[in-house]
Amino acid sequence: MFLDPWTVVVGAWAAAALCVGLIVGSFANVVIHRLPRQESVVWPRSRCPACGAAIRPRDNVPVLSYLVLRGRCRDCAARIAPRYALVELANGVAYAALFVRFGPTLRTLSCMVLVTGLLVLASIDRDHLLLPDAITLPGIALGLLASLGAWPPTPLDALLSALGGYAAFALTARIARAYYGQEALGQGDWKLVAMMGAFFGHQLLFLTVLLGALAGAVTGGALMALGRAERTTRLPFGTFLSLAGMAVVFVGEPMLEWYRSLLRG
């Protein structure tokens, strides 16, 4: 039984996208670890956080090295957090899925940039309650640039969605601060929403915020029920927004079409 040539070509390109995604995911781990500490993301070479030994090239192969080393440093046997391999794997699978969905297009490239950025932001906000300007501000610019392509949103929609998202979150933050007496939404969240607005446009941005808020509410409620959080406990809302944004990249348009079909009866 012979495979269709086109299927073979698509499979080969998807495998290549997977490999590129794994490599970019490895670099994303460096950014996640170093950027909040205001360290260079290019120098020095990666080292074991426990013993400081430089990681050998053979031990720096995405995912595979983690499995070979069984999640431990070769030099000191210190435990390596599974998150490193998970970030690499998630980014690689996302790149392959984006290629299969959109093909070898500029849209695929822009979605890859967005997904990696959101993955990094989700991880940093989870660990540090921080959404660095070094990612969100260039992300806004890249989203506006991507809107010049022949796919949604239009440049005007991208610009208005970025501005509107930022303004809406800024206003919500001020109202929440006046009500609760403490900061509820940091400025990083405002810029994150502006970045996603630039990439998504207003409809997908609204869906992203809805899904992110729902995920945050469910998680917060569960933590409170388990006694692991209180009403005033701060949750990394940027993490929920970023993960929702990653989901919307893949299923946002089908979800909107499904909703429109319900309205049409």
mmCIF file of C-alpha atoms in Angstrom:
data_model
loop_
_atom_site.group_PDB
_atom_site.id
_atom_site.type_symbol
_atom_site.label_atom_id
_atom_site.label_comp_id
_atom_site.label_asym_id
_atom_site.label_seq_id
_atom_site.Cartn_x
_atom_site.Cartn_y
_atom_site.Cartn_z
ATOM 1 C CA MET A 1 0.000 0.000 0.000
ATOM 2 C CA PHE A 2 1.456 3.328 -1.108
ATOM 3 C CA LEU A 3 0.877 6.628 0.630
ATOM 4 C CA ASP A 4 -0.379 9.601 -1.315
ATOM 5 C CA PRO A 5 2.644 11.790 -2.240
ATOM 6 C CA TRP A 6 0.963 14.887 -0.858
ATOM 7 C CA THR A 7 0.421 13.146 2.482
ATOM 8 C CA VAL A 8 4.103 12.262 2.611
ATOM 9 C CA VAL A 9 5.110 15.855 1.858
ATOM 10 C CA VAL A 10 2.766 17.274 4.503
ATOM 11 C CA GLY A 11 3.973 14.718 7.030
ATOM 12 C CA ALA A 12 7.613 15.571 6.334
ATOM 13 C CA TRP A 13 6.984 19.290 6.710
ATOM 14 C CA ALA A 14 4.977 18.723 9.890
ATOM 15 C CA ALA A 15 7.871 16.675 11.295
ATOM 16 C CA ALA A 16 10.232 19.511 10.412
ATOM 17 C CA ALA A 17 7.894 21.975 12.138
ATOM 18 C CA LEU A 18 7.886 19.703 15.194
ATOM 19 C CA CYS A 19 11.690 19.711 15.314
ATOM 20 C CA VAL A 20 11.861 23.487 14.947
ATOM 21 C CA GLY A 21 9.227 23.850 17.659
ATOM 22 C CA LEU A 22 11.199 21.648 20.027
ATOM 23 C CA ILE A 23 14.339 23.722 19.482
ATOM 24 C CA VAL A 24 12.475 27.005 19.946
ATOM 25 C CA GLY A 25 10.828 25.505 23.023
ATOM 26 C CA SER A 26 14.277 24.790 24.459
ATOM 27 C CA PHE A 27 15.180 28.452 24.017
ATOM 28 C CA ALA A 28 11.813 29.427 25.504
ATOM 29 C CA ASN A 29 12.868 27.611 28.674
ATOM 30 C CA VAL A 30 15.955 29.822 28.861
ATOM 31 C CA VAL A 31 13.776 32.922 28.506
ATOM 32 C CA ILE A 32 11.341 31.663 31.150
ATOM 33 C CA HIS A 33 14.167 31.079 33.622
ATOM 34 C CA ARG A 34 16.344 34.124 32.962
ATOM 35 C CA LEU A 35 14.118 36.997 31.858
ATOM 36 C CA PRO A 36 12.397 37.504 35.257
ATOM 37 C CA ARG A 37 15.872 37.530 36.834
ATOM 38 C CA GLN A 38 17.023 40.184 34.353
ATOM 39 C CA GLU A 39 19.759 37.888 33.054
ATOM 40 C CA SER A 40 20.990 37.585 29.484
ATOM 41 C CA VAL A 41 19.087 34.976 27.500
ATOM 42 C CA VAL A 42 22.050 34.319 25.172
ATOM 43 C CA TRP A 43 25.035 34.148 27.536
ATOM 44 C CA PRO A 44 26.396 32.215 29.385
ATOM 45 C CA ARG A 45 25.574 28.677 28.291
ATOM 46 C CA SER A 46 22.808 26.821 30.101
ATOM 47 C CA ARG A 47 23.872 25.400 33.451
ATOM 48 C CA CYS A 48 22.431 23.159 36.115
ATOM 49 C CA PRO A 49 20.684 25.391 38.695
ATOM 50 C CA ALA A 50 21.847 23.076 41.497
ATOM 51 C CA CYS A 51 25.579 22.531 40.855
ATOM 52 C CA GLY A 52 26.325 25.141 38.180
ATOM 53 C CA ALA A 53 27.820 22.623 35.740
ATOM 54 C CA ALA A 54 27.523 23.629 32.084
ATOM 55 C CA ILE A 55 25.048 21.480 30.200
ATOM 56 C CA ARG A 56 26.790 19.437 27.527
ATOM 57 C CA PRO A 57 25.482 19.612 23.934
ATOM 58 C CA ARG A 58 24.452 15.944 24.070
ATOM 59 C CA ASP A 59 22.408 16.695 27.190
ATOM 60 C CA ASN A 60 20.668 19.644 25.570
ATOM 61 C CA VAL A 61 18.596 17.782 22.980
ATOM 62 C CA PRO A 62 14.956 18.804 23.557
ATOM 63 C CA VAL A 63 12.826 16.224 25.398
ATOM 64 C CA LEU A 64 15.107 13.320 24.427
ATOM 65 C CA SER A 65 17.921 14.352 26.783
ATOM 66 C CA TYR A 66 15.445 14.708 29.645
ATOM 67 C CA LEU A 67 14.239 11.155 29.052
ATOM 68 C CA VAL A 68 17.746 9.719 28.684
ATOM 69 C CA LEU A 69 18.913 11.411 31.897
ATOM 70 C CA ARG A 70 15.666 10.390 33.629
ATOM 71 C CA GLY A 71 15.059 13.965 34.679
ATOM 72 C CA ARG A 72 18.339 14.420 36.537
ATOM 73 C CA CYS A 73 21.572 16.382 36.105
ATOM 74 C CA ARG A 74 24.395 14.220 34.759
ATOM 75 C CA ASP A 75 26.897 15.788 37.189
ATOM 76 C CA CYS A 76 25.096 16.112 40.506
ATOM 77 C CA ALA A 77 21.955 14.016 39.920
ATOM 78 C CA ALA A 78 19.772 16.917 41.048
ATOM 79 C CA ARG A 79 16.153 16.683 39.936
ATOM 80 C CA ILE A 80 15.294 18.568 36.739
ATOM 81 C CA ALA A 81 11.763 19.972 36.752
ATOM 82 C CA PRO A 82 9.477 18.184 34.259
ATOM 83 C CA ARG A 83 8.313 21.604 33.094
ATOM 84 C CA TYR A 84 11.388 21.989 30.892
ATOM 85 C CA ALA A 85 10.501 18.949 28.803
ATOM 86 C CA LEU A 86 6.797 19.834 28.835
ATOM 87 C CA VAL A 87 7.448 23.341 27.482
ATOM 88 C CA GLU A 88 9.614 21.925 24.694
ATOM 89 C CA LEU A 89 7.064 19.246 23.847
ATOM 90 C CA ALA A 90 4.102 21.645 23.936
ATOM 91 C CA ASN A 91 5.850 24.105 21.644
ATOM 92 C CA GLY A 92 6.909 21.379 19.224
ATOM 93 C CA VAL A 93 3.451 19.803 19.003
ATOM 94 C CA ALA A 94 1.904 23.259 18.580
ATOM 95 C CA TYR A 95 4.208 24.081 15.654
ATOM 96 C CA ALA A 96 3.388 20.783 13.930
ATOM 97 C CA ALA A 97 -0.360 21.284 14.486
ATOM 98 C CA LEU A 98 -0.183 24.844 13.139
ATOM 99 C CA PHE A 99 1.548 23.643 9.992
ATOM 100 C CA VAL A 100 -1.059 20.939 9.444
ATOM 101 C CA ARG A 101 -3.852 23.468 9.948
ATOM 102 C CA PHE A 102 -2.582 26.463 7.972
ATOM 103 C CA GLY A 103 0.136 25.024 5.751
ATOM 104 C CA PRO A 104 3.423 26.730 4.756
ATOM 105 C CA THR A 105 2.072 30.263 5.055
ATOM 106 C CA LEU A 106 2.920 33.532 6.764
ATOM 107 C CA ARG A 107 -0.138 32.981 8.927
ATOM 108 C CA THR A 108 1.467 29.812 10.268
ATOM 109 C CA LEU A 109 4.625 31.750 11.079
ATOM 110 C CA SER A 110 2.742 34.502 12.904
ATOM 111 C CA CYS A 111 0.756 31.929 14.901
ATOM 112 C CA MET A 112 3.986 30.161 15.850
ATOM 113 C CA VAL A 113 5.399 33.423 17.184
ATOM 114 C CA LEU A 114 2.194 34.075 19.126
ATOM 115 C CA VAL A 115 1.978 30.576 20.614
ATOM 116 C CA THR A 116 5.587 30.614 21.817
ATOM 117 C CA GLY A 117 5.145 34.090 23.285
ATOM 118 C CA LEU A 118 2.001 33.036 25.132
ATOM 119 C CA LEU A 119 3.671 29.860 26.397
ATOM 120 C CA VAL A 120 6.558 31.889 27.813
ATOM 121 C CA LEU A 121 4.212 34.458 29.369
ATOM 122 C CA ALA A 122 2.017 31.763 30.922
ATOM 123 C CA SER A 123 5.040 30.140 32.551
ATOM 124 C CA ILE A 124 6.610 33.363 33.829
ATOM 125 C CA ASP A 125 3.336 34.680 35.247
ATOM 126 C CA ARG A 126 2.701 31.369 36.992
ATOM 127 C CA ASP A 127 6.097 31.515 38.699
ATOM 128 C CA HIS A 128 6.513 35.244 39.307
ATOM 129 C CA LEU A 129 3.138 36.987 38.789
ATOM 130 C CA LEU A 130 4.941 38.946 36.076
ATOM 131 C CA LEU A 131 4.287 39.606 32.373
ATOM 132 C CA PRO A 132 7.491 41.192 31.008
ATOM 133 C CA ASP A 133 7.284 44.191 28.676
ATOM 134 C CA ALA A 134 10.152 42.600 26.744
ATOM 135 C CA ILE A 135 7.599 40.139 25.358
ATOM 136 C CA THR A 136 4.251 41.935 25.393
ATOM 137 C CA LEU A 137 5.345 45.209 23.767
ATOM 138 C CA PRO A 138 7.166 43.628 20.793
ATOM 139 C CA GLY A 139 4.221 41.210 20.636
ATOM 140 C CA ILE A 140 1.812 44.095 20.090
ATOM 141 C CA ALA A 141 3.971 45.415 17.244
ATOM 142 C CA LEU A 142 4.255 41.960 15.665
ATOM 143 C CA GLY A 143 0.508 41.429 15.916
ATOM 144 C CA LEU A 144 -0.182 44.706 14.140
ATOM 145 C CA LEU A 145 2.372 43.785 11.478
ATOM 146 C CA ALA A 146 0.813 40.340 11.036
ATOM 147 C CA SER A 147 -2.593 41.968 10.430
ATOM 148 C CA LEU A 148 -1.244 43.236 7.110
ATOM 149 C CA GLY A 149 -1.473 39.648 5.803
ATOM 150 C CA ALA A 150 -4.445 38.321 3.885
ATOM 151 C CA TRP A 151 -6.223 36.825 6.910
ATOM 152 C CA PRO A 152 -8.230 38.187 9.867
ATOM 153 C CA PRO A 153 -8.077 40.561 11.557
ATOM 154 C CA THR A 154 -7.853 43.607 9.350
ATOM 155 C CA PRO A 155 -5.231 46.206 10.331
ATOM 156 C CA LEU A 156 -7.982 48.518 11.641
ATOM 157 C CA ASP A 157 -9.585 45.744 13.684
ATOM 158 C CA ALA A 158 -6.175 44.758 15.077
ATOM 159 C CA LEU A 159 -5.372 48.330 16.100
ATOM 160 C CA LEU A 160 -8.771 49.037 17.641
ATOM 161 C CA SER A 161 -8.789 45.681 19.437
ATOM 162 C CA ALA A 162 -5.341 46.326 20.917
ATOM 163 C CA LEU A 163 -6.320 49.801 22.082
ATOM 164 C CA GLY A 164 -9.773 48.734 23.240
ATOM 165 C CA GLY A 165 -8.485 45.694 25.121
ATOM 166 C CA TYR A 166 -5.846 47.753 26.891
ATOM 167 C CA ALA A 167 -8.338 50.494 27.796
ATOM 168 C CA ALA A 168 -10.990 48.031 28.996
ATOM 169 C CA PHE A 169 -8.556 46.215 31.282
ATOM 170 C CA ALA A 170 -7.089 49.477 32.565
ATOM 171 C CA LEU A 171 -10.577 50.697 33.481
ATOM 172 C CA THR A 172 -11.484 47.346 35.068
ATOM 173 C CA ALA A 173 -8.273 47.424 37.110
ATOM 174 C CA ARG A 174 -9.016 50.878 38.465
ATOM 175 C CA ILE A 175 -12.583 49.922 39.399
ATOM 176 C CA ALA A 176 -11.383 46.699 41.058
ATOM 177 C CA ARG A 177 -8.683 48.560 42.983
ATOM 178 C CA ALA A 178 -11.223 51.053 44.284
ATOM 179 C CA TYR A 179 -13.565 48.247 45.323
ATOM 180 C CA TYR A 180 -11.071 45.790 46.840
ATOM 181 C CA GLY A 181 -8.523 48.310 48.068
ATOM 182 C CA GLN A 182 -5.676 46.464 46.335
ATOM 183 C CA GLU A 183 -4.375 45.790 42.842
ATOM 184 C CA ALA A 184 -6.452 43.196 40.980
ATOM 185 C CA LEU A 185 -5.119 43.465 37.420
ATOM 186 C CA GLY A 186 -1.542 44.525 36.833
ATOM 187 C CA GLN A 187 -0.439 46.554 33.839
ATOM 188 C CA GLY A 188 1.144 43.424 32.394
ATOM 189 C CA ASP A 189 -2.370 42.009 31.950
ATOM 190 C CA TRP A 190 -3.417 45.145 30.083
ATOM 191 C CA LYS A 191 -0.504 44.808 27.667
ATOM 192 C CA LEU A 192 -1.073 41.075 27.241
ATOM 193 C CA VAL A 193 -4.670 41.720 26.212
ATOM 194 C CA ALA A 194 -3.476 44.427 23.816
ATOM 195 C CA MET A 195 -1.028 41.941 22.284
ATOM 196 C CA MET A 196 -3.718 39.320 21.772
ATOM 197 C CA GLY A 197 -6.084 41.944 20.415
ATOM 198 C CA ALA A 198 -3.494 42.869 17.785
ATOM 199 C CA PHE A 199 -3.195 39.224 16.713
ATOM 200 C CA PHE A 200 -6.848 38.177 17.091
ATOM 201 C CA GLY A 201 -9.151 41.107 16.448
ATOM 202 C CA HIS A 202 -12.139 41.935 18.627
ATOM 203 C CA GLN A 203 -14.202 38.748 18.269
ATOM 204 C CA LEU A 204 -11.466 36.253 19.117
ATOM 205 C CA LEU A 205 -10.132 38.588 21.818
ATOM 206 C CA PHE A 206 -13.529 38.614 23.518
ATOM 207 C CA LEU A 207 -13.616 34.799 23.349
ATOM 208 C CA THR A 208 -10.100 34.597 24.799
ATOM 209 C CA VAL A 209 -10.927 36.854 27.737
ATOM 210 C CA LEU A 210 -14.137 34.898 28.369
ATOM 211 C CA LEU A 211 -12.320 31.552 28.407
ATOM 212 C CA GLY A 212 -9.449 32.933 30.503
ATOM 213 C CA ALA A 213 -11.826 34.439 33.063
ATOM 214 C CA LEU A 214 -13.812 31.201 33.234
ATOM 215 C CA ALA A 215 -10.655 29.136 33.760
ATOM 216 C CA GLY A 216 -9.456 31.546 36.447
ATOM 217 C CA ALA A 217 -12.807 31.501 38.234
ATOM 218 C CA VAL A 218 -13.013 27.705 38.218
ATOM 219 C CA THR A 219 -9.422 27.355 39.424
ATOM 220 C CA GLY A 220 -9.861 29.989 42.129
ATOM 221 C CA GLY A 221 -13.092 28.394 43.315
ATOM 222 C CA ALA A 222 -11.472 24.973 43.470
ATOM 223 C CA LEU A 223 -8.482 26.282 45.441
ATOM 224 C CA MET A 224 -10.779 28.043 47.901
ATOM 225 C CA ALA A 225 -12.854 24.902 48.335
ATOM 226 C CA LEU A 226 -9.683 22.959 49.104
ATOM 227 C CA GLY A 227 -8.537 25.604 51.582
ATOM 228 C CA ARG A 228 -5.479 26.500 49.498
ATOM 229 C CA ALA A 229 -6.573 30.046 48.677
ATOM 230 C CA GLU A 230 -8.606 32.886 50.126
ATOM 231 C CA ARG A 231 -10.825 35.506 48.554
ATOM 232 C CA THR A 232 -7.936 37.969 48.403
ATOM 233 C CA THR A 233 -5.349 35.493 47.089
ATOM 234 C CA ARG A 234 -3.774 36.699 43.839
ATOM 235 C CA LEU A 235 -3.896 34.260 40.958
ATOM 236 C CA PRO A 236 -1.746 34.509 37.818
ATOM 237 C CA PHE A 237 -4.540 35.757 35.544
ATOM 238 C CA GLY A 238 -2.014 36.238 32.758
ATOM 239 C CA THR A 239 -1.423 32.488 32.805
ATOM 240 C CA PHE A 240 -5.105 31.772 32.273
ATOM 241 C CA LEU A 241 -5.343 34.404 29.537
ATOM 242 C CA SER A 242 -2.249 33.063 27.780
ATOM 243 C CA LEU A 243 -3.450 29.466 27.864
ATOM 244 C CA ALA A 244 -6.865 30.575 26.618
ATOM 245 C CA GLY A 245 -5.140 32.484 23.817
ATOM 246 C CA MET A 246 -3.206 29.365 22.806
ATOM 247 C CA ALA A 247 -6.457 27.414 22.657
ATOM 248 C CA VAL A 248 -8.147 30.135 20.605
ATOM 249 C CA VAL A 249 -5.360 29.999 18.009
ATOM 250 C CA PHE A 250 -6.527 26.467 17.202
ATOM 251 C CA VAL A 251 -10.237 26.362 17.986
ATOM 252 C CA GLY A 252 -11.310 30.003 18.176
ATOM 253 C CA GLU A 253 -12.642 30.348 14.645
ATOM 254 C CA PRO A 254 -14.563 27.026 14.724
ATOM 255 C CA MET A 255 -16.085 28.047 18.073
ATOM 256 C CA LEU A 256 -17.230 31.375 16.638
ATOM 257 C CA GLU A 257 -18.683 29.659 13.569
ATOM 258 C CA TRP A 258 -20.525 27.199 15.811
ATOM 259 C CA TYR A 259 -21.956 30.105 17.802
ATOM 260 C CA ARG A 260 -23.051 31.901 14.616
ATOM 261 C CA SER A 261 -24.776 28.748 13.415
ATOM 262 C CA LEU A 262 -26.768 28.658 16.655
ATOM 263 C CA LEU A 263 -27.885 32.243 16.085
ATOM 264 C CA ARG A 264 -28.902 31.420 12.514
ATOM 265 C CA GLY A 265 -30.979 28.554 13.841
#
